[in-house]
Tab-separated table of C-alpha atoms in Angstrom:
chain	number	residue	atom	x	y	z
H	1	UNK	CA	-56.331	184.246	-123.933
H	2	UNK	CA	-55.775	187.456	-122.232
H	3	UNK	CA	-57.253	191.183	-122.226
H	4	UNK	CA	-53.753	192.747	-122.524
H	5	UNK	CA	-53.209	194.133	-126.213
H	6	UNK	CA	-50.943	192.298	-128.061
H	7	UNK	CA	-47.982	193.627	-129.965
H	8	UNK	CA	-46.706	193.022	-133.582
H	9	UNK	CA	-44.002	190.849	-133.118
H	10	UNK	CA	-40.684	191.528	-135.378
H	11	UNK	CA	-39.451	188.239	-137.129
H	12	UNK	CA	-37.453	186.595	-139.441
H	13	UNK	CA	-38.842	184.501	-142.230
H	14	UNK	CA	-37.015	182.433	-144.789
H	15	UNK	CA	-38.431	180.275	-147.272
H	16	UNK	CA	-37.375	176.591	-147.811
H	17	UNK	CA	-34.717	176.559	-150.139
H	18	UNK	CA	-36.416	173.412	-151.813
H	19	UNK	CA	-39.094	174.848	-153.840
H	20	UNK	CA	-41.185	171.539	-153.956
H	21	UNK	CA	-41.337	171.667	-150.021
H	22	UNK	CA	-44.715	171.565	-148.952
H	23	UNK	CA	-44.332	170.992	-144.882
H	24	UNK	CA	-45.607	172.693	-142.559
H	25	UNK	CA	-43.040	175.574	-141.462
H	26	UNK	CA	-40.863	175.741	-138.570
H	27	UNK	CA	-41.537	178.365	-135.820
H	28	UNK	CA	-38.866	179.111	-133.127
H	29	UNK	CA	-39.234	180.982	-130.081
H	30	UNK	CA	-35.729	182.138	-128.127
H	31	UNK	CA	-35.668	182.168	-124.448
H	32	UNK	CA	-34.896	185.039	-121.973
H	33	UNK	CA	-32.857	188.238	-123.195
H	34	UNK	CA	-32.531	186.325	-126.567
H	35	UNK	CA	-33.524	187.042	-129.793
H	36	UNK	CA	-33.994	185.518	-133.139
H	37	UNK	CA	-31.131	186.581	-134.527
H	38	UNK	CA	-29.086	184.212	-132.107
H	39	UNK	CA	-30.892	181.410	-134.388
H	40	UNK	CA	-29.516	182.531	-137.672
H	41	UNK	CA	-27.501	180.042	-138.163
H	42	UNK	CA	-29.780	176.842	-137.017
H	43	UNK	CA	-32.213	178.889	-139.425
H	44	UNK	CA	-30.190	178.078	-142.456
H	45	UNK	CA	-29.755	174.518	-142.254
H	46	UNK	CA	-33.392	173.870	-141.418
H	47	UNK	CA	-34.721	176.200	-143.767
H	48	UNK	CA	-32.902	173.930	-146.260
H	49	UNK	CA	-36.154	171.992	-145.928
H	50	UNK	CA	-38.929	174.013	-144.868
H	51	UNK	CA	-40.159	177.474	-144.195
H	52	UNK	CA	-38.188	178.979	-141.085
H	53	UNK	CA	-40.038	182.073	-138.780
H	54	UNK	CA	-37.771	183.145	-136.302
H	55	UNK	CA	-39.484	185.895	-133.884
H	56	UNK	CA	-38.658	188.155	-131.262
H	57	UNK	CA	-40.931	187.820	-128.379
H	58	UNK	CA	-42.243	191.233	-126.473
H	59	UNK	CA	-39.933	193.575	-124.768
H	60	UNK	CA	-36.790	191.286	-126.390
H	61	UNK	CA	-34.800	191.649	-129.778
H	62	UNK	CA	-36.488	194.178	-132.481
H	63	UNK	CA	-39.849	193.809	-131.111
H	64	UNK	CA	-42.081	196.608	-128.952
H	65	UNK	CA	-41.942	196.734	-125.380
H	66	UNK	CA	-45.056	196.183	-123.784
H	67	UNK	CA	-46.279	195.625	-119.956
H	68	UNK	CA	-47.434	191.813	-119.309
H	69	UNK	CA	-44.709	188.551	-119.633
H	70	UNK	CA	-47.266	185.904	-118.942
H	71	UNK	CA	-47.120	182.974	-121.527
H	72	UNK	CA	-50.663	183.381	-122.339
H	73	UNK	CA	-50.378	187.345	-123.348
H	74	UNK	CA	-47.027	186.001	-125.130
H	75	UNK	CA	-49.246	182.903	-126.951
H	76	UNK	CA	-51.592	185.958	-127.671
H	77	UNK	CA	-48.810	187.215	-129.705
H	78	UNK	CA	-47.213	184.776	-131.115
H	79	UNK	CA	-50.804	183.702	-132.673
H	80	UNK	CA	-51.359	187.050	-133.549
H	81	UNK	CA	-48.336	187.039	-135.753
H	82	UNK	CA	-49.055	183.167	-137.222
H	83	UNK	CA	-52.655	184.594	-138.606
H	84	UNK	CA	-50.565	187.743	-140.004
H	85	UNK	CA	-48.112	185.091	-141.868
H	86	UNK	CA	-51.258	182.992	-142.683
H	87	UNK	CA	-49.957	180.475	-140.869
H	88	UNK	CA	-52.981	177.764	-139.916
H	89	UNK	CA	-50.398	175.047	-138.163
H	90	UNK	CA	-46.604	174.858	-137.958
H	91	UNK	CA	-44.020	172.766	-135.840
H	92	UNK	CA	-42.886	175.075	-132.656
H	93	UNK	CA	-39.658	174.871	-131.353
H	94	UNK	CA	-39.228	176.850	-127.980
H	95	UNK	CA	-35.812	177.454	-125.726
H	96	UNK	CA	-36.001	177.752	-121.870
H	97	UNK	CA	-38.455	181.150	-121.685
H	98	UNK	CA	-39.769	180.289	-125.308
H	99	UNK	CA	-40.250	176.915	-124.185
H	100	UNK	CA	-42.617	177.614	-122.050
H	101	UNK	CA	-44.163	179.719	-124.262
H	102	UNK	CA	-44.434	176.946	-126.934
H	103	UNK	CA	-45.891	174.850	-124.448
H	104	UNK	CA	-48.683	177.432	-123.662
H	105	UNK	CA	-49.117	177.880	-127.394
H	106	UNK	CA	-49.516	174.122	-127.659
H	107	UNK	CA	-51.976	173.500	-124.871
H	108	UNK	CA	-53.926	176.905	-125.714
H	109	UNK	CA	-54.367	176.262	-128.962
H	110	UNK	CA	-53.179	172.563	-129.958
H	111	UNK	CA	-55.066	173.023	-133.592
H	112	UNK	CA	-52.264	175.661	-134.367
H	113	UNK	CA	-49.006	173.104	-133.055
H	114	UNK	CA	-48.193	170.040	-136.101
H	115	UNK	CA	-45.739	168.962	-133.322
H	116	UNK	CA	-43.542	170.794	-130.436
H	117	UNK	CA	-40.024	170.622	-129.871
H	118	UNK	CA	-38.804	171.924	-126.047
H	119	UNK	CA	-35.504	172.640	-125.028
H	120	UNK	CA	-33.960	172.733	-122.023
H	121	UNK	CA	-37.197	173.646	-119.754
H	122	UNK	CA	-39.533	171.710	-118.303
H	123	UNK	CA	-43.576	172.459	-117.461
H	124	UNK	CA	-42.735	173.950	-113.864
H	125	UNK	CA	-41.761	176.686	-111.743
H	126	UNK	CA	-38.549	177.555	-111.331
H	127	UNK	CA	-36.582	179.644	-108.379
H	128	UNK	CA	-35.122	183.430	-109.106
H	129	UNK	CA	-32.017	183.024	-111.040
H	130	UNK	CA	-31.199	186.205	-112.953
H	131	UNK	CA	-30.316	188.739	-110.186
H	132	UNK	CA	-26.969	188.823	-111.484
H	133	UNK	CA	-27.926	189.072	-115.107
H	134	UNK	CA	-30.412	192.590	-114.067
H	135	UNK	CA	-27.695	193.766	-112.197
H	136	UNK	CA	-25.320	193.715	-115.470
H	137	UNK	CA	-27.634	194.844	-117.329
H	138	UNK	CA	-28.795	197.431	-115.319
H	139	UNK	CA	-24.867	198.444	-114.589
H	140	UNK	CA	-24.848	198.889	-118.343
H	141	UNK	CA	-28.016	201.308	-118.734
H	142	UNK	CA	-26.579	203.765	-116.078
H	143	UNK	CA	-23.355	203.648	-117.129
H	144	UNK	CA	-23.806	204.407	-120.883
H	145	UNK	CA	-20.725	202.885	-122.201
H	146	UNK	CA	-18.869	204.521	-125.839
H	147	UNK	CA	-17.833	200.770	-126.816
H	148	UNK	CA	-18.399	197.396	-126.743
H	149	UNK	CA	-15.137	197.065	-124.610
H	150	UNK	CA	-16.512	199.613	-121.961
H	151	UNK	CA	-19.912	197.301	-121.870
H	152	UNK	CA	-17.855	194.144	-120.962
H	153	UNK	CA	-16.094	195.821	-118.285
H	154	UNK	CA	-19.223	197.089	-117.048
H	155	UNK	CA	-21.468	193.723	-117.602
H	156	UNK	CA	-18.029	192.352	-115.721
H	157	UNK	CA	-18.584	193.649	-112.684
H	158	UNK	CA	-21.791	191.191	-112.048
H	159	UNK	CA	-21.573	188.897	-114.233
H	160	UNK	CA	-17.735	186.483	-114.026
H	161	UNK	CA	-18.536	184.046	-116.849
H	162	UNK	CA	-17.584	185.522	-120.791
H	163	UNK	CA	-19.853	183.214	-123.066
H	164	UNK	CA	-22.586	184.672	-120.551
H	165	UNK	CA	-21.618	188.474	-120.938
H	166	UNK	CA	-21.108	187.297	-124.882
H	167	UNK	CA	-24.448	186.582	-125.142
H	168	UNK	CA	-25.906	189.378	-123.030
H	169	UNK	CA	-24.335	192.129	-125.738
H	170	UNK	CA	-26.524	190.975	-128.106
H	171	UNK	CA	-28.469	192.975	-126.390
H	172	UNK	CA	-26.880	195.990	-126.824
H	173	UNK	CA	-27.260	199.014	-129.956
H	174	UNK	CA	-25.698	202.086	-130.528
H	175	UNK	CA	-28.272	204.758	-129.859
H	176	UNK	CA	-28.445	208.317	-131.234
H	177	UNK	CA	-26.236	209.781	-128.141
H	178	UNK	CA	-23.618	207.391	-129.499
H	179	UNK	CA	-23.591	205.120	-126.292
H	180	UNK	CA	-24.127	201.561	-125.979
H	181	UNK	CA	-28.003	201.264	-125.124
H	182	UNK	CA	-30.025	198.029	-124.008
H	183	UNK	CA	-32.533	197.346	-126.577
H	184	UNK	CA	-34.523	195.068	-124.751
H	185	UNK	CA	-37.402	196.164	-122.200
H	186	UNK	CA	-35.753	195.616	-119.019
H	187	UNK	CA	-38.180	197.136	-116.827
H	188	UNK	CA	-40.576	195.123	-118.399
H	189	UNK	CA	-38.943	191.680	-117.962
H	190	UNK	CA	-38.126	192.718	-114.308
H	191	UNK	CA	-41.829	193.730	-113.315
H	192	UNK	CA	-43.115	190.343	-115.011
H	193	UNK	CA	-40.263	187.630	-113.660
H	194	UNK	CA	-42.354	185.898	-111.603
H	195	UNK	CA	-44.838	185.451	-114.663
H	196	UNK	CA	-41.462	184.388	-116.527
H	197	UNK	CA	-40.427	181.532	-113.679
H	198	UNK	CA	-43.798	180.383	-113.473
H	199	UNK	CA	-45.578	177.682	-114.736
H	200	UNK	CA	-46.957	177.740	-118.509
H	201	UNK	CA	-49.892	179.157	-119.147
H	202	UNK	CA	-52.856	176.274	-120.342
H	203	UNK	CA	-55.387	173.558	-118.578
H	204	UNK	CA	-55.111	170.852	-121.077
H	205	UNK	CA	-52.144	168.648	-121.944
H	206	UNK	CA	-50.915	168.541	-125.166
H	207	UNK	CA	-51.561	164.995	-126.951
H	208	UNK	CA	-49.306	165.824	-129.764
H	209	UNK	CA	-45.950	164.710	-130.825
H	210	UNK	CA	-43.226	166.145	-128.479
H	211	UNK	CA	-39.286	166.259	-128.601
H	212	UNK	CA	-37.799	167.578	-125.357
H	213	UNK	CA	-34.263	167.810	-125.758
H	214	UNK	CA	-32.169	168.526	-122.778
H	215	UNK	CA	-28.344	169.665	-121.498
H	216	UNK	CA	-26.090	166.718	-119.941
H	217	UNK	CA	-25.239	169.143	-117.746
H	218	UNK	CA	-27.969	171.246	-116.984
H	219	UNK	CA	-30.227	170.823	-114.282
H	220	UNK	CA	-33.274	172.867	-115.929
H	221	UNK	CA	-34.760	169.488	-116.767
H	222	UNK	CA	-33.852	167.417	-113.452
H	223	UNK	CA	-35.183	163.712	-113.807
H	224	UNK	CA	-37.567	164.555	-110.644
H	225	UNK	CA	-39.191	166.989	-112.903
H	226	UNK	CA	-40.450	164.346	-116.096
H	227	UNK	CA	-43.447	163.309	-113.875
H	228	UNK	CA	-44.481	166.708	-113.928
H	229	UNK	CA	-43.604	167.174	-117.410
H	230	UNK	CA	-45.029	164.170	-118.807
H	231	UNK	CA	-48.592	165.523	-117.080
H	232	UNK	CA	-48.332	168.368	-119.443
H	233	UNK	CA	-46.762	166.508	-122.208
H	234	UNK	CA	-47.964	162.810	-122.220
H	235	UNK	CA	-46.511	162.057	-125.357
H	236	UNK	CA	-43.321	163.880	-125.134
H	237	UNK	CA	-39.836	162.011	-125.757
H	238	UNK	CA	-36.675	162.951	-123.745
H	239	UNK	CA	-33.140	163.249	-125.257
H	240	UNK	CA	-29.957	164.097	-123.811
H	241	UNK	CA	-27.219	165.963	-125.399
H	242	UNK	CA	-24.103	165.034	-123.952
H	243	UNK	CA	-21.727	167.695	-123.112
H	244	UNK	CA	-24.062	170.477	-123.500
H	245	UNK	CA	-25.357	172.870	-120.859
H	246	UNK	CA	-28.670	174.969	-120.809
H	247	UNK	CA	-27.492	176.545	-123.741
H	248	UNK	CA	-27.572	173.706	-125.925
H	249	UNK	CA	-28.413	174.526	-128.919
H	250	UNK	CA	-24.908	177.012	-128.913
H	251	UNK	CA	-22.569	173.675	-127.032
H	252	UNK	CA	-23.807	171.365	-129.139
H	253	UNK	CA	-25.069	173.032	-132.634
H	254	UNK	CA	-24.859	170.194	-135.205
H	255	UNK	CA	-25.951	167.130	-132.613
H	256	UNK	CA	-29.395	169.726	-131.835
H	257	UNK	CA	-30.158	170.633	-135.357
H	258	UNK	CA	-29.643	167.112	-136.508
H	259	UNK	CA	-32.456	165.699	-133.732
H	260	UNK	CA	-34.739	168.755	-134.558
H	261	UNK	CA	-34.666	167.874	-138.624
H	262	UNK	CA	-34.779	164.274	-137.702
H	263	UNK	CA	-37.796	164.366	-135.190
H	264	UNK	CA	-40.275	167.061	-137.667
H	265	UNK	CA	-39.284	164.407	-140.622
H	266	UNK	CA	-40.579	161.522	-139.019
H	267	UNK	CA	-43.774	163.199	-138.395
């Protein structure tokens, strides 16, 4: 664990709908400039079943913003906020950033993980991708837009692809000078990137039961990287959703909820 103080984490928690239920609950982690509330609607089908905790991980979403992005300062949270919940061991599902952080959580403290479900990222470093993204954003901040129209135009001028802009709104909240304001911590994620593209945080492999689901058509989990993976995650299985791109869960929303329910039932 780390010396950095860790920050209470805002989250979303639903109860199974099935009273009887008594599973362990679901935990899922978003990746980078998400949020839980992008999850809301996986949450209700799983929660149909189990207990769903949705969270916003430091400097993203509802939560504080806080120096420090490595995974094990963000494990540090995240098991700050099971103990809170009195949560002893739950399945952990984790997208790209929040994969890696499930993956730290599950090698840092495997007696915490019933079984770990990783999408779209795999146990290594990765090369800087997001200039583009900071540059949006950051066009954004200092131009204070009135609208949501005024953002786009403005998130347009770094950023050509819509569903990408789309999702990078979520980000934004009408502050008290009536302007569109980011409400994540940008400077934040900037200073700790490298910490973000990094490797996950952990010595040990994890021995439990993994699901690794993956884009078709994304290259964040390249075949030459499942040696590398399968070091960190001996027992993990690898499925590809077919016509689905690093944001998989939004292509391909029925076909990923069906293997998530499907993989945490067998266990």
């Amino acid at each position: 664990m780390t010396d950095v103080a860790t920050v209470d984490l805002h989250f979303i928690d639903m109860p199974a709908e099935d009273a009887s239920a008594d599973t362990a609950p679901l935990v899922v982690i978003h990746g980078l400039l998400g949020s839980a509330d992008n999850w809301r609607s996986h949450v209700k089908v799983w929660q149909r079943t189990r207990r769903v905790i949705a969270l916003d991980l430091r400097n993203h979403g509802r939560s504080p913003h806080a120096e420090g992005m490595r995974y094990a300062t963000m494990v540090d949270d995240v098991i700050a906020l099971l103990d809170k919940l009195a949560i002893e061991r739950a399945h952990v599902l984790g997208h790209s950033m929040g994969g890696k952080v499930a993956i730290s959580l599950a090698r840092m403290a495997p007696e915490r993980v019933a079984s770990l479900i990783v999408a779209d990222i795999a146990p290594v470093a990765y090369e800087h991708g997001h200039d583009d993204v900071f540059a949006a954003l950051e066009n954004v901040r200092e131009g204070q837009p009135k609208n949501r129209r005024e953002a786009d135009e403005l998130l347009g001028e770094h950023v050509d692809s819509r569903p990408t802009r789309l999702f990078l709104a979520t980000n934004l909240v009408r502050n008290e000078d009536n302007v569109m304001a980011l409400r994540v911590g940008l400077d934040q994620i900037k200073r700790g990137y490298n910490d973000i593209i990094g490797v996950p945080d952990g010595q040990q492999p994890y021995d439990g039961p993994v699901l690794v689901l993956r884009g078709g058509e994304s290259h964040y989990v390249a075949d030459d990287m499942l040696p590398a993976l399968r070091e960190v995650l001996p027992r993990a299985r690898v499925v590809t959703l077919k016509n689905a791109g690093h944001w998989l869960h939004a292509d391909q929303p029925e076909a990923f909820q069906q293997a998530v329910v499907a993989f945490i039932d067998a266990q």
